Amino acid sequence: MNAYDEYMKQVVKPMRSELTNAGFKELLTEEDVKEHMASAKGVSLVVINSVCGCAAGLARPAVVAAINELEVKPDHLVTVFAGQDQEATATMRGYFEEVPPSSPSIAIWKDDQLAYFIPREQIESNAMETIKDHISGVLSQIVSS
């Protein structure tokens, strides 16, 4: 591992823990993603995490706040990290090829299909509260349907 890779591993630690501390499972490899997607029943909330400060700095806290306020939560909370866990991210994106890749982004997967997708463009120019309300509103409808 080169010095840059080691540096980036340290830089992203708090960005990873912001989600894992909230109960998200990191899918670090292609195998992790395939195993989750093959076995997960119900609703999976998938966060494609990112280093990008402008959007990711809003996405992570908005997702955590949305999850915390929901009465009925998704069955699975998972995350891949774009730019860090490249194989895992590419594999996850392969499950919803109909949407252009963006990071950060949020996918809601239900019954073996993409139920909803929030791309970076709907995150970066909004207030955290607006993003949280968007996520919790969509999740409330999908989880309870």
mmCIF file of N, CA and C in Angstrom:
data_model
loop_
_atom_site.group_PDB
_atom_site.id
_atom_site.type_symbol
_atom_site.label_atom_id
_atom_site.label_comp_id
_atom_site.label_asym_id
_atom_site.label_seq_id
_atom_site.Cartn_x
_atom_site.Cartn_y
_atom_site.Cartn_z
ATOM 1 N N MET A 1 0.850 -1.182 0.000
ATOM 2 C CA MET A 1 0.000 0.000 0.000
ATOM 3 C C MET A 1 0.892 1.239 0.000
ATOM 4 N N ASN A 2 0.558 2.198 -0.857
ATOM 5 C CA ASN A 2 1.387 3.399 -0.914
ATOM 6 C C ASN A 2 0.951 4.424 0.143
ATOM 7 N N ALA A 3 1.730 5.467 0.282
ATOM 8 C CA ALA A 3 1.475 6.467 1.326
ATOM 9 C C ALA A 3 0.129 7.157 1.135
ATOM 10 N N TYR A 4 -0.261 7.420 -0.121
ATOM 11 C CA TYR A 4 -1.552 8.066 -0.381
ATOM 12 C C TYR A 4 -2.710 7.183 0.071
ATOM 13 N N ASP A 5 -2.642 5.908 -0.279
ATOM 14 C CA ASP A 5 -3.704 4.979 0.130
ATOM 15 C C ASP A 5 -3.821 4.919 1.648
ATOM 16 N N GLU A 6 -2.691 4.867 2.315
ATOM 17 C CA GLU A 6 -2.695 4.815 3.788
ATOM 18 C C GLU A 6 -3.281 6.107 4.354
ATOM 19 N N TYR A 7 -2.907 7.229 3.786
ATOM 20 C CA TYR A 7 -3.442 8.521 4.213
ATOM 21 C C TYR A 7 -4.959 8.551 4.051
ATOM 22 N N MET A 8 -5.448 8.117 2.876
ATOM 23 C CA MET A 8 -6.888 8.149 2.617
ATOM 24 C C MET A 8 -7.651 7.215 3.563
ATOM 25 N N LYS A 9 -7.068 6.082 3.902
ATOM 26 C CA LYS A 9 -7.725 5.180 4.859
ATOM 27 C C LYS A 9 -7.973 5.909 6.178
ATOM 28 N N GLN A 10 -7.024 6.723 6.602
ATOM 29 C CA GLN A 10 -7.168 7.475 7.846
ATOM 30 C C GLN A 10 -8.189 8.609 7.688
ATOM 31 N N VAL A 11 -8.167 9.271 6.543
ATOM 32 C CA VAL A 11 -9.082 10.389 6.287
ATOM 33 C C VAL A 11 -10.539 9.922 6.321
ATOM 34 N N VAL A 12 -10.809 8.754 5.752
ATOM 35 C CA VAL A 12 -12.201 8.308 5.625
ATOM 36 C C VAL A 12 -12.729 7.581 6.863
ATOM 37 N N LYS A 13 -11.873 7.282 7.819
ATOM 38 C CA LYS A 13 -12.345 6.570 9.024
ATOM 39 C C LYS A 13 -13.562 7.227 9.674
ATOM 40 N N PRO A 14 -13.533 8.533 9.946
ATOM 41 C CA PRO A 14 -14.717 9.141 10.567
ATOM 42 C C PRO A 14 -15.936 9.137 9.647
ATOM 43 N N MET A 15 -15.709 9.176 8.340
ATOM 44 C CA MET A 15 -16.812 9.149 7.380
ATOM 45 C C MET A 15 -17.465 7.761 7.355
ATOM 46 N N ARG A 16 -16.651 6.748 7.535
ATOM 47 C CA ARG A 16 -17.177 5.384 7.625
ATOM 48 C C ARG A 16 -17.932 5.198 8.939
ATOM 49 N N SER A 17 -17.303 5.642 10.033
ATOM 50 C CA SER A 17 -17.893 5.398 11.358
ATOM 51 C C SER A 17 -19.176 6.191 11.575
ATOM 52 N N GLU A 18 -19.356 7.290 10.863
ATOM 53 C CA GLU A 18 -20.603 8.051 10.984
ATOM 54 C C GLU A 18 -21.801 7.167 10.626
ATOM 55 N N LEU A 19 -21.611 6.276 9.655
ATOM 56 C CA LEU A 19 -22.684 5.358 9.264
ATOM 57 C C LEU A 19 -22.653 4.066 10.079
ATOM 58 N N THR A 20 -21.476 3.499 10.285
ATOM 59 C CA THR A 20 -21.423 2.226 11.032
ATOM 60 C C THR A 20 -21.881 2.421 12.473
ATOM 61 N N ASN A 21 -21.584 3.566 13.066
ATOM 62 C CA ASN A 21 -22.052 3.846 14.435
ATOM 63 C C ASN A 21 -23.572 3.950 14.497
ATOM 64 N N ALA A 22 -24.195 4.221 13.353
ATOM 65 C CA ALA A 22 -25.661 4.332 13.278
ATOM 66 C C ALA A 22 -26.301 2.995 12.879
ATOM 67 N N GLY A 23 -25.491 1.939 12.804
ATOM 68 C CA GLY A 23 -26.036 0.618 12.526
ATOM 69 C C GLY A 23 -25.886 0.125 11.097
ATOM 70 N N PHE A 24 -25.183 0.877 10.251
ATOM 71 C CA PHE A 24 -24.965 0.437 8.877
ATOM 72 C C PHE A 24 -23.854 -0.605 8.830
ATOM 73 N N LYS A 25 -24.035 -1.595 7.978
ATOM 74 C CA LYS A 25 -23.018 -2.614 7.746
ATOM 75 C C LYS A 25 -22.249 -2.221 6.497
ATOM 76 N N GLU A 26 -20.931 -2.183 6.619
ATOM 77 C CA GLU A 26 -20.107 -1.882 5.456
ATOM 78 C C GLU A 26 -19.962 -3.130 4.593
ATOM 79 N N LEU A 27 -20.188 -2.960 3.318
ATOM 80 C CA LEU A 27 -19.941 -4.015 2.348
ATOM 81 C C LEU A 27 -18.645 -3.618 1.648
ATOM 82 N N LEU A 28 -17.580 -4.326 1.987
ATOM 83 C CA LEU A 28 -16.239 -3.899 1.589
ATOM 84 C C LEU A 28 -15.739 -4.557 0.307
ATOM 85 N N THR A 29 -16.337 -5.680 -0.063
ATOM 86 C CA THR A 29 -15.858 -6.425 -1.226
ATOM 87 C C THR A 29 -17.011 -6.751 -2.167
ATOM 88 N N GLU A 30 -16.656 -7.176 -3.354
ATOM 89 C CA GLU A 30 -17.647 -7.629 -4.322
ATOM 90 C C GLU A 30 -18.469 -8.771 -3.722
ATOM 91 N N GLU A 31 -17.789 -9.672 -3.024
ATOM 92 C CA GLU A 31 -18.468 -10.819 -2.409
ATOM 93 C C GLU A 31 -19.457 -10.371 -1.338
ATOM 94 N N ASP A 32 -19.073 -9.376 -0.533
ATOM 95 C CA ASP A 32 -19.980 -8.847 0.495
ATOM 96 C C ASP A 32 -21.275 -8.347 -0.139
ATOM 97 N N VAL A 33 -21.138 -7.609 -1.234
ATOM 98 C CA VAL A 33 -22.306 -7.035 -1.908
ATOM 99 C C VAL A 33 -23.183 -8.143 -2.478
ATOM 100 N N LYS A 34 -22.568 -9.076 -3.180
ATOM 101 C CA LYS A 34 -23.334 -10.167 -3.801
ATOM 102 C C LYS A 34 -24.055 -10.996 -2.740
ATOM 103 N N GLU A 35 -23.374 -11.271 -1.642
ATOM 104 C CA GLU A 35 -23.990 -12.047 -0.557
ATOM 105 C C GLU A 35 -25.183 -11.299 0.032
ATOM 106 N N HIS A 36 -25.006 -10.014 0.293
ATOM 107 C CA HIS A 36 -26.108 -9.225 0.854
ATOM 108 C C HIS A 36 -27.292 -9.196 -0.107
ATOM 109 N N MET A 37 -27.030 -8.874 -1.358
ATOM 110 C CA MET A 37 -28.111 -8.710 -2.325
ATOM 111 C C MET A 37 -28.825 -10.033 -2.601
ATOM 112 N N ALA A 38 -28.120 -11.138 -2.496
ATOM 113 C CA ALA A 38 -28.736 -12.451 -2.733
ATOM 114 C C ALA A 38 -29.602 -12.897 -1.565
ATOM 115 N N SER A 39 -29.233 -12.470 -0.355
ATOM 116 C CA SER A 39 -29.927 -12.987 0.827
ATOM 117 C C SER A 39 -30.857 -11.997 1.504
ATOM 118 N N ALA A 40 -30.717 -10.724 1.215
ATOM 119 C CA ALA A 40 -31.503 -9.699 1.916
ATOM 120 C C ALA A 40 -32.973 -9.759 1.518
ATOM 121 N N LYS A 41 -33.815 -9.921 2.491
ATOM 122 C CA LYS A 41 -35.263 -9.889 2.276
ATOM 123 C C LYS A 41 -35.789 -8.564 2.825
ATOM 124 N N GLY A 42 -36.859 -8.074 2.228
ATOM 125 C CA GLY A 42 -37.447 -6.827 2.706
ATOM 126 C C GLY A 42 -36.791 -5.623 2.071
ATOM 127 N N VAL A 43 -36.591 -4.585 2.870
ATOM 128 C CA VAL A 43 -36.075 -3.305 2.380
ATOM 129 C C VAL A 43 -34.638 -3.090 2.847
ATOM 130 N N SER A 44 -33.771 -2.787 1.891
ATOM 131 C CA SER A 44 -32.391 -2.410 2.198
ATOM 132 C C SER A 44 -32.192 -0.942 1.853
ATOM 133 N N LEU A 45 -31.694 -0.202 2.807
ATOM 134 C CA LEU A 45 -31.279 1.178 2.550
ATOM 135 C C LEU A 45 -29.785 1.119 2.254
ATOM 136 N N VAL A 46 -29.415 1.531 1.044
ATOM 137 C CA VAL A 46 -28.029 1.456 0.597
ATOM 138 C C VAL A 46 -27.484 2.875 0.461
ATOM 139 N N VAL A 47 -26.444 3.187 1.213
ATOM 140 C CA VAL A 47 -25.799 4.490 1.083
ATOM 141 C C VAL A 47 -24.479 4.288 0.355
ATOM 142 N N ILE A 48 -24.340 4.972 -0.775
ATOM 143 C CA ILE A 48 -23.056 4.991 -1.463
ATOM 144 C C ILE A 48 -22.319 6.199 -0.893
ATOM 145 N N ASN A 49 -21.435 5.902 0.035
ATOM 146 C CA ASN A 49 -20.700 6.915 0.780
ATOM 147 C C ASN A 49 -19.634 7.533 -0.114
ATOM 148 N N SER A 50 -19.152 8.700 0.300
ATOM 149 C CA SER A 50 -18.200 9.442 -0.514
ATOM 150 C C SER A 50 -17.385 10.377 0.359
ATOM 151 N N VAL A 51 -16.222 10.749 -0.152
ATOM 152 C CA VAL A 51 -15.372 11.715 0.536
ATOM 153 C C VAL A 51 -15.878 13.138 0.316
ATOM 154 N N CYS A 52 -16.550 13.374 -0.793
ATOM 155 C CA CYS A 52 -16.991 14.716 -1.178
ATOM 156 C C CYS A 52 -17.628 15.452 -0.010
ATOM 157 N N GLY A 53 -17.018 16.531 0.404
ATOM 158 C CA GLY A 53 -17.500 17.255 1.572
ATOM 159 C C GLY A 53 -18.836 17.931 1.382
ATOM 160 N N CYS A 54 -19.074 18.505 0.203
ATOM 161 C CA CYS A 54 -20.301 19.283 0.012
ATOM 162 C C CYS A 54 -21.548 18.411 0.089
ATOM 163 N N ALA A 55 -21.552 17.271 -0.580
ATOM 164 C CA ALA A 55 -22.740 16.424 -0.589
ATOM 165 C C ALA A 55 -22.696 15.343 0.490
ATOM 166 N N ALA A 56 -21.551 14.698 0.648
ATOM 167 C CA ALA A 56 -21.463 13.610 1.621
ATOM 168 C C ALA A 56 -21.586 14.131 3.047
ATOM 169 N N GLY A 57 -21.099 15.337 3.270
ATOM 170 C CA GLY A 57 -21.222 15.946 4.587
ATOM 171 C C GLY A 57 -22.667 16.246 4.957
ATOM 172 N N LEU A 58 -23.545 16.279 3.956
ATOM 173 C CA LEU A 58 -24.984 16.421 4.185
ATOM 174 C C LEU A 58 -25.677 15.061 4.202
ATOM 175 N N ALA A 59 -25.259 14.183 3.304
ATOM 176 C CA ALA A 59 -25.936 12.893 3.139
ATOM 177 C C ALA A 59 -25.850 12.026 4.398
ATOM 178 N N ARG A 60 -24.656 11.881 4.948
ATOM 179 C CA ARG A 60 -24.502 10.995 6.114
ATOM 180 C C ARG A 60 -25.361 11.432 7.295
ATOM 181 N N PRO A 61 -25.263 12.690 7.744
ATOM 182 C CA PRO A 61 -26.106 13.074 8.879
ATOM 183 C C PRO A 61 -27.598 13.044 8.556
ATOM 184 N N ALA A 62 -27.972 13.333 7.310
ATOM 185 C CA ALA A 62 -29.388 13.296 6.929
ATOM 186 C C ALA A 62 -29.924 11.873 6.991
ATOM 187 N N VAL A 63 -29.148 10.918 6.510
ATOM 188 C CA VAL A 63 -29.564 9.510 6.548
ATOM 189 C C VAL A 63 -29.698 9.045 7.991
ATOM 190 N N VAL A 64 -28.719 9.350 8.806
ATOM 191 C CA VAL A 64 -28.753 8.927 10.212
ATOM 192 C C VAL A 64 -29.959 9.543 10.925
ATOM 193 N N ALA A 65 -30.207 10.823 10.704
ATOM 194 C CA ALA A 65 -31.354 11.489 11.331
ATOM 195 C C ALA A 65 -32.668 10.882 10.842
ATOM 196 N N ALA A 66 -32.759 10.584 9.553
ATOM 197 C CA ALA A 66 -33.983 9.991 8.999
ATOM 198 C C ALA A 66 -34.244 8.626 9.634
ATOM 199 N N ILE A 67 -33.218 7.812 9.732
ATOM 200 C CA ILE A 67 -33.361 6.475 10.339
ATOM 201 C C ILE A 67 -33.813 6.606 11.789
ATOM 202 N N ASN A 68 -33.212 7.540 12.506
ATOM 203 C CA ASN A 68 -33.531 7.706 13.929
ATOM 204 C C ASN A 68 -34.969 8.136 14.178
ATOM 205 N N GLU A 69 -35.566 8.855 13.218
ATOM 206 C CA GLU A 69 -36.928 9.335 13.452
ATOM 207 C C GLU A 69 -38.008 8.390 12.924
ATOM 208 N N LEU A 70 -37.615 7.387 12.151
ATOM 209 C CA LEU A 70 -38.603 6.457 11.600
ATOM 210 C C LEU A 70 -39.112 5.499 12.668
ATOM 211 N N GLU A 71 -40.428 5.295 12.683
ATOM 212 C CA GLU A 71 -40.990 4.299 13.591
ATOM 213 C C GLU A 71 -40.720 2.897 13.076
ATOM 214 N N VAL A 72 -40.916 2.694 11.772
ATOM 215 C CA VAL A 72 -40.636 1.401 11.157
ATOM 216 C C VAL A 72 -39.402 1.568 10.286
ATOM 217 N N LYS A 73 -38.363 0.849 10.621
ATOM 218 C CA LYS A 73 -37.074 1.016 9.952
ATOM 219 C C LYS A 73 -36.905 0.004 8.817
ATOM 220 N N PRO A 74 -36.004 0.313 7.871
ATOM 221 C CA PRO A 74 -35.680 -0.666 6.832
ATOM 222 C C PRO A 74 -35.123 -1.939 7.483
ATOM 223 N N ASP A 75 -35.257 -3.051 6.791
ATOM 224 C CA ASP A 75 -34.754 -4.314 7.319
ATOM 225 C C ASP A 75 -33.232 -4.356 7.357
ATOM 226 N N HIS A 76 -32.604 -3.657 6.412
ATOM 227 C CA HIS A 76 -31.136 -3.699 6.296
ATOM 228 C C HIS A 76 -30.604 -2.303 6.027
ATOM 229 N N LEU A 77 -29.513 -1.968 6.709
ATOM 230 C CA LEU A 77 -28.796 -0.719 6.487
ATOM 231 C C LEU A 77 -27.391 -1.099 6.030
ATOM 232 N N VAL A 78 -27.062 -0.781 4.779
ATOM 233 C CA VAL A 78 -25.745 -1.148 4.251
ATOM 234 C C VAL A 78 -25.119 0.034 3.536
ATOM 235 N N THR A 79 -23.796 -0.023 3.412
ATOM 236 C CA THR A 79 -23.077 1.052 2.754
ATOM 237 C C THR A 79 -21.861 0.517 2.017
ATOM 238 N N VAL A 80 -21.580 1.150 0.886
ATOM 239 C CA VAL A 80 -20.328 0.949 0.165
ATOM 240 C C VAL A 80 -19.675 2.322 0.053
ATOM 241 N N PHE A 81 -18.355 2.345 -0.107
ATOM 242 C CA PHE A 81 -17.649 3.624 -0.120
ATOM 243 C C PHE A 81 -17.006 3.846 -1.484
ATOM 244 N N ALA A 82 -17.601 4.757 -2.262
ATOM 245 C CA ALA A 82 -17.080 5.086 -3.593
ATOM 246 C C ALA A 82 -15.670 5.655 -3.467
ATOM 247 N N GLY A 83 -14.798 5.228 -4.361
ATOM 248 C CA GLY A 83 -13.427 5.714 -4.352
ATOM 249 C C GLY A 83 -12.536 4.992 -3.364
ATOM 250 N N GLN A 84 -13.118 4.236 -2.457
ATOM 251 C CA GLN A 84 -12.342 3.494 -1.464
ATOM 252 C C GLN A 84 -12.475 1.990 -1.689
ATOM 253 N N ASP A 85 -13.697 1.517 -1.678
ATOM 254 C CA ASP A 85 -13.972 0.095 -1.890
ATOM 255 C C ASP A 85 -14.544 -0.031 -3.302
ATOM 256 N N GLN A 86 -13.657 0.063 -4.286
ATOM 257 C CA GLN A 86 -14.078 0.232 -5.665
ATOM 258 C C GLN A 86 -14.830 -0.971 -6.218
ATOM 259 N N GLU A 87 -14.366 -2.180 -5.938
ATOM 260 C CA GLU A 87 -15.067 -3.370 -6.442
ATOM 261 C C GLU A 87 -16.458 -3.478 -5.832
ATOM 262 N N ALA A 88 -16.555 -3.238 -4.544
ATOM 263 C CA ALA A 88 -17.857 -3.309 -3.864
ATOM 264 C C ALA A 88 -18.808 -2.263 -4.433
ATOM 265 N N THR A 89 -18.309 -1.062 -4.650
ATOM 266 C CA THR A 89 -19.147 0.013 -5.180
ATOM 267 C C THR A 89 -19.603 -0.298 -6.604
ATOM 268 N N ALA A 90 -18.696 -0.773 -7.436
ATOM 269 C CA ALA A 90 -19.056 -1.112 -8.814
ATOM 270 C C ALA A 90 -20.079 -2.248 -8.837
ATOM 271 N N THR A 91 -19.904 -3.216 -7.962
ATOM 272 C CA THR A 91 -20.840 -4.342 -7.901
ATOM 273 C C THR A 91 -22.214 -3.860 -7.457
ATOM 274 N N MET A 92 -22.263 -3.009 -6.439
ATOM 275 C CA MET A 92 -23.547 -2.484 -5.965
ATOM 276 C C MET A 92 -24.223 -1.681 -7.069
ATOM 277 N N ARG A 93 -23.470 -0.830 -7.730
ATOM 278 C CA ARG A 93 -24.045 -0.011 -8.805
ATOM 279 C C ARG A 93 -24.588 -0.877 -9.932
ATOM 280 N N GLY A 94 -24.018 -2.057 -10.104
ATOM 281 C CA GLY A 94 -24.487 -2.977 -11.126
ATOM 282 C C GLY A 94 -25.912 -3.460 -10.893
ATOM 283 N N TYR A 95 -26.385 -3.367 -9.657
ATOM 284 C CA TYR A 95 -27.760 -3.773 -9.348
ATOM 285 C C TYR A 95 -28.780 -2.725 -9.780
ATOM 286 N N PHE A 96 -28.324 -1.504 -9.981
ATOM 287 C CA PHE A 96 -29.240 -0.463 -10.466
ATOM 288 C C PHE A 96 -28.567 0.340 -11.579
ATOM 289 N N GLU A 97 -28.281 -0.388 -12.662
ATOM 290 C CA GLU A 97 -27.596 0.211 -13.809
ATOM 291 C C GLU A 97 -28.428 1.259 -14.526
ATOM 292 N N GLU A 98 -29.746 1.265 -14.273
ATOM 293 C CA GLU A 98 -30.603 2.233 -14.962
ATOM 294 C C GLU A 98 -30.379 3.668 -14.490
ATOM 295 N N VAL A 99 -29.684 3.845 -13.376
ATOM 296 C CA VAL A 99 -29.390 5.206 -12.909
ATOM 297 C C VAL A 99 -27.896 5.478 -13.057
ATOM 298 N N PRO A 100 -27.542 6.684 -13.506
ATOM 299 C CA PRO A 100 -26.119 7.004 -13.637
ATOM 300 C C PRO A 100 -25.429 6.969 -12.273
ATOM 301 N N PRO A 101 -24.190 6.503 -12.231
ATOM 302 C CA PRO A 101 -23.464 6.467 -10.957
ATOM 303 C C PRO A 101 -23.288 7.870 -10.391
ATOM 304 N N SER A 102 -23.525 8.004 -9.110
ATOM 305 C CA SER A 102 -23.219 9.265 -8.438
ATOM 306 C C SER A 102 -22.905 8.954 -6.986
ATOM 307 N N SER A 103 -22.057 9.785 -6.424
ATOM 308 C CA SER A 103 -21.731 9.592 -5.017
ATOM 309 C C SER A 103 -21.514 10.953 -4.377
ATOM 310 N N PRO A 104 -22.054 11.108 -3.201
ATOM 311 C CA PRO A 104 -22.860 10.121 -2.489
ATOM 312 C C PRO A 104 -24.228 9.965 -3.169
ATOM 313 N N SER A 105 -24.852 8.865 -2.861
ATOM 314 C CA SER A 105 -26.221 8.637 -3.302
ATOM 315 C C SER A 105 -26.867 7.623 -2.378
ATOM 316 N N ILE A 106 -28.179 7.509 -2.506
ATOM 317 C CA ILE A 106 -28.938 6.647 -1.606
ATOM 318 C C ILE A 106 -29.896 5.823 -2.452
ATOM 319 N N ALA A 107 -29.832 4.514 -2.271
ATOM 320 C CA ALA A 107 -30.726 3.614 -2.993
ATOM 321 C C ALA A 107 -31.590 2.870 -1.989
ATOM 322 N N ILE A 108 -32.842 2.694 -2.346
ATOM 323 C CA ILE A 108 -33.737 1.881 -1.526
ATOM 324 C C ILE A 108 -34.106 0.671 -2.371
ATOM 325 N N TRP A 109 -33.735 -0.477 -1.873
ATOM 326 C CA TRP A 109 -33.886 -1.746 -2.586
ATOM 327 C C TRP A 109 -34.964 -2.548 -1.885
ATOM 328 N N LYS A 110 -35.985 -2.969 -2.631
ATOM 329 C CA LYS A 110 -37.065 -3.739 -2.024
ATOM 330 C C LYS A 110 -37.496 -4.846 -2.978
ATOM 331 N N ASP A 111 -37.634 -6.041 -2.425
ATOM 332 C CA ASP A 111 -38.122 -7.184 -3.203
ATOM 333 C C ASP A 111 -37.348 -7.358 -4.506
ATOM 334 N N ASP A 112 -36.036 -7.388 -4.388
ATOM 335 C CA ASP A 112 -35.136 -7.638 -5.517
ATOM 336 C C ASP A 112 -35.198 -6.599 -6.628
ATOM 337 N N GLN A 113 -35.565 -5.365 -6.278
ATOM 338 C CA GLN A 113 -35.527 -4.308 -7.296
ATOM 339 C C GLN A 113 -35.313 -2.942 -6.643
ATOM 340 N N LEU A 114 -34.856 -2.013 -7.466
ATOM 341 C CA LEU A 114 -34.657 -0.649 -7.003
ATOM 342 C C LEU A 114 -36.013 0.009 -6.830
ATOM 343 N N ALA A 115 -36.311 0.411 -5.604
ATOM 344 C CA ALA A 115 -37.594 1.048 -5.317
ATOM 345 C C ALA A 115 -37.490 2.574 -5.413
ATOM 346 N N TYR A 116 -36.306 3.111 -5.126
ATOM 347 C CA TYR A 116 -36.139 4.570 -5.144
ATOM 348 C C TYR A 116 -34.650 4.883 -5.145
ATOM 349 N N PHE A 117 -34.298 6.017 -5.752
ATOM 350 C CA PHE A 117 -32.891 6.409 -5.812
ATOM 351 C C PHE A 117 -32.783 7.914 -5.642
ATOM 352 N N ILE A 118 -31.876 8.328 -4.772
ATOM 353 C CA ILE A 118 -31.607 9.752 -4.563
ATOM 354 C C ILE A 118 -30.168 10.009 -5.013
ATOM 355 N N PRO A 119 -29.992 10.678 -6.166
ATOM 356 C CA PRO A 119 -28.638 10.944 -6.661
ATOM 357 C C PRO A 119 -28.009 12.143 -5.953
ATOM 358 N N ARG A 120 -26.745 12.292 -6.169
ATOM 359 C CA ARG A 120 -25.982 13.393 -5.580
ATOM 360 C C ARG A 120 -26.637 14.747 -5.861
ATOM 361 N N GLU A 121 -27.184 14.921 -7.062
ATOM 362 C CA GLU A 121 -27.772 16.215 -7.437
ATOM 363 C C GLU A 121 -28.919 16.611 -6.520
ATOM 364 N N GLN A 122 -29.602 15.634 -5.928
ATOM 365 C CA GLN A 122 -30.714 15.943 -5.022
ATOM 366 C C GLN A 122 -30.245 16.059 -3.572
ATOM 367 N N ILE A 123 -28.942 15.950 -3.379
ATOM 368 C CA ILE A 123 -28.367 16.069 -2.035
ATOM 369 C C ILE A 123 -27.596 17.374 -1.903
ATOM 370 N N GLU A 124 -26.682 17.625 -2.846
ATOM 371 C CA GLU A 124 -25.672 18.668 -2.660
ATOM 372 C C GLU A 124 -26.197 20.090 -2.529
ATOM 373 N N SER A 125 -27.334 20.405 -3.101
ATOM 374 C CA SER A 125 -27.783 21.799 -3.048
ATOM 375 C C SER A 125 -28.936 22.017 -2.074
ATOM 376 N N ASN A 126 -29.167 21.052 -1.202
ATOM 377 C CA ASN A 126 -30.279 21.146 -0.257
ATOM 378 C C ASN A 126 -29.796 21.244 1.185
ATOM 379 N N ALA A 127 -30.663 21.720 2.041
ATOM 380 C CA ALA A 127 -30.359 21.754 3.470
ATOM 381 C C ALA A 127 -30.466 20.343 4.040
ATOM 382 N N MET A 128 -29.707 20.064 5.073
ATOM 383 C CA MET A 128 -29.708 18.741 5.689
ATOM 384 C C MET A 128 -31.117 18.324 6.100
ATOM 385 N N GLU A 129 -31.882 19.236 6.652
ATOM 386 C CA GLU A 129 -33.255 18.949 7.090
ATOM 387 C C GLU A 129 -34.138 18.527 5.906
ATOM 388 N N THR A 130 -33.962 19.181 4.770
ATOM 389 C CA THR A 130 -34.723 18.850 3.562
ATOM 390 C C THR A 130 -34.380 17.447 3.075
ATOM 391 N N ILE A 131 -33.108 17.123 3.085
ATOM 392 C CA ILE A 131 -32.647 15.792 2.663
ATOM 393 C C ILE A 131 -33.193 14.729 3.615
ATOM 394 N N LYS A 132 -33.119 15.002 4.905
ATOM 395 C CA LYS A 132 -33.636 14.070 5.921
ATOM 396 C C LYS A 132 -35.123 13.815 5.702
ATOM 397 N N ASP A 133 -35.877 14.884 5.479
ATOM 398 C CA ASP A 133 -37.315 14.742 5.266
ATOM 399 C C ASP A 133 -37.616 13.945 3.999
ATOM 400 N N HIS A 134 -36.825 14.158 2.962
ATOM 401 C CA HIS A 134 -36.980 13.416 1.707
ATOM 402 C C HIS A 134 -36.762 11.923 1.967
ATOM 403 N N ILE A 135 -35.661 11.598 2.622
ATOM 404 C CA ILE A 135 -35.326 10.198 2.905
ATOM 405 C C ILE A 135 -36.387 9.553 3.793
ATOM 406 N N SER A 136 -36.740 10.213 4.879
ATOM 407 C CA SER A 136 -37.699 9.596 5.811
ATOM 408 C C SER A 136 -39.076 9.473 5.179
ATOM 409 N N GLY A 137 -39.482 10.437 4.344
ATOM 410 C CA GLY A 137 -40.774 10.353 3.674
ATOM 411 C C GLY A 137 -40.851 9.180 2.715
ATOM 412 N N VAL A 138 -39.815 9.024 1.907
ATOM 413 C CA VAL A 138 -39.774 7.913 0.952
ATOM 414 C C VAL A 138 -39.690 6.581 1.692
ATOM 415 N N LEU A 139 -38.823 6.503 2.681
ATOM 416 C CA LEU A 139 -38.684 5.258 3.433
ATOM 417 C C LEU A 139 -39.976 4.868 4.143
ATOM 418 N N SER A 140 -40.663 5.838 4.720
ATOM 419 C CA SER A 140 -41.933 5.548 5.399
ATOM 420 C C SER A 140 -42.924 4.881 4.457
ATOM 421 N N GLN A 141 -43.008 5.412 3.242
ATOM 422 C CA GLN A 141 -43.931 4.843 2.249
ATOM 423 C C GLN A 141 -43.489 3.456 1.811
ATOM 424 N N ILE A 142 -42.214 3.287 1.533
ATOM 425 C CA ILE A 142 -41.733 2.006 1.002
ATOM 426 C C ILE A 142 -41.715 0.923 2.071
ATOM 427 N N VAL A 143 -41.266 1.248 3.264
ATOM 428 C CA VAL A 143 -41.177 0.245 4.329
ATOM 429 C C VAL A 143 -42.561 -0.246 4.729
ATOM 430 N N SER A 144 -43.537 0.651 4.754
ATOM 431 C CA SER A 144 -44.874 0.252 5.218
ATOM 432 C C SER A 144 -45.773 -0.309 4.105
ATOM 433 N N SER A 145 -45.298 -0.275 2.861
ATOM 434 C CA SER A 145 -46.147 -0.787 1.765
ATOM 435 C C SER A 145 -45.948 -2.276 1.529
#
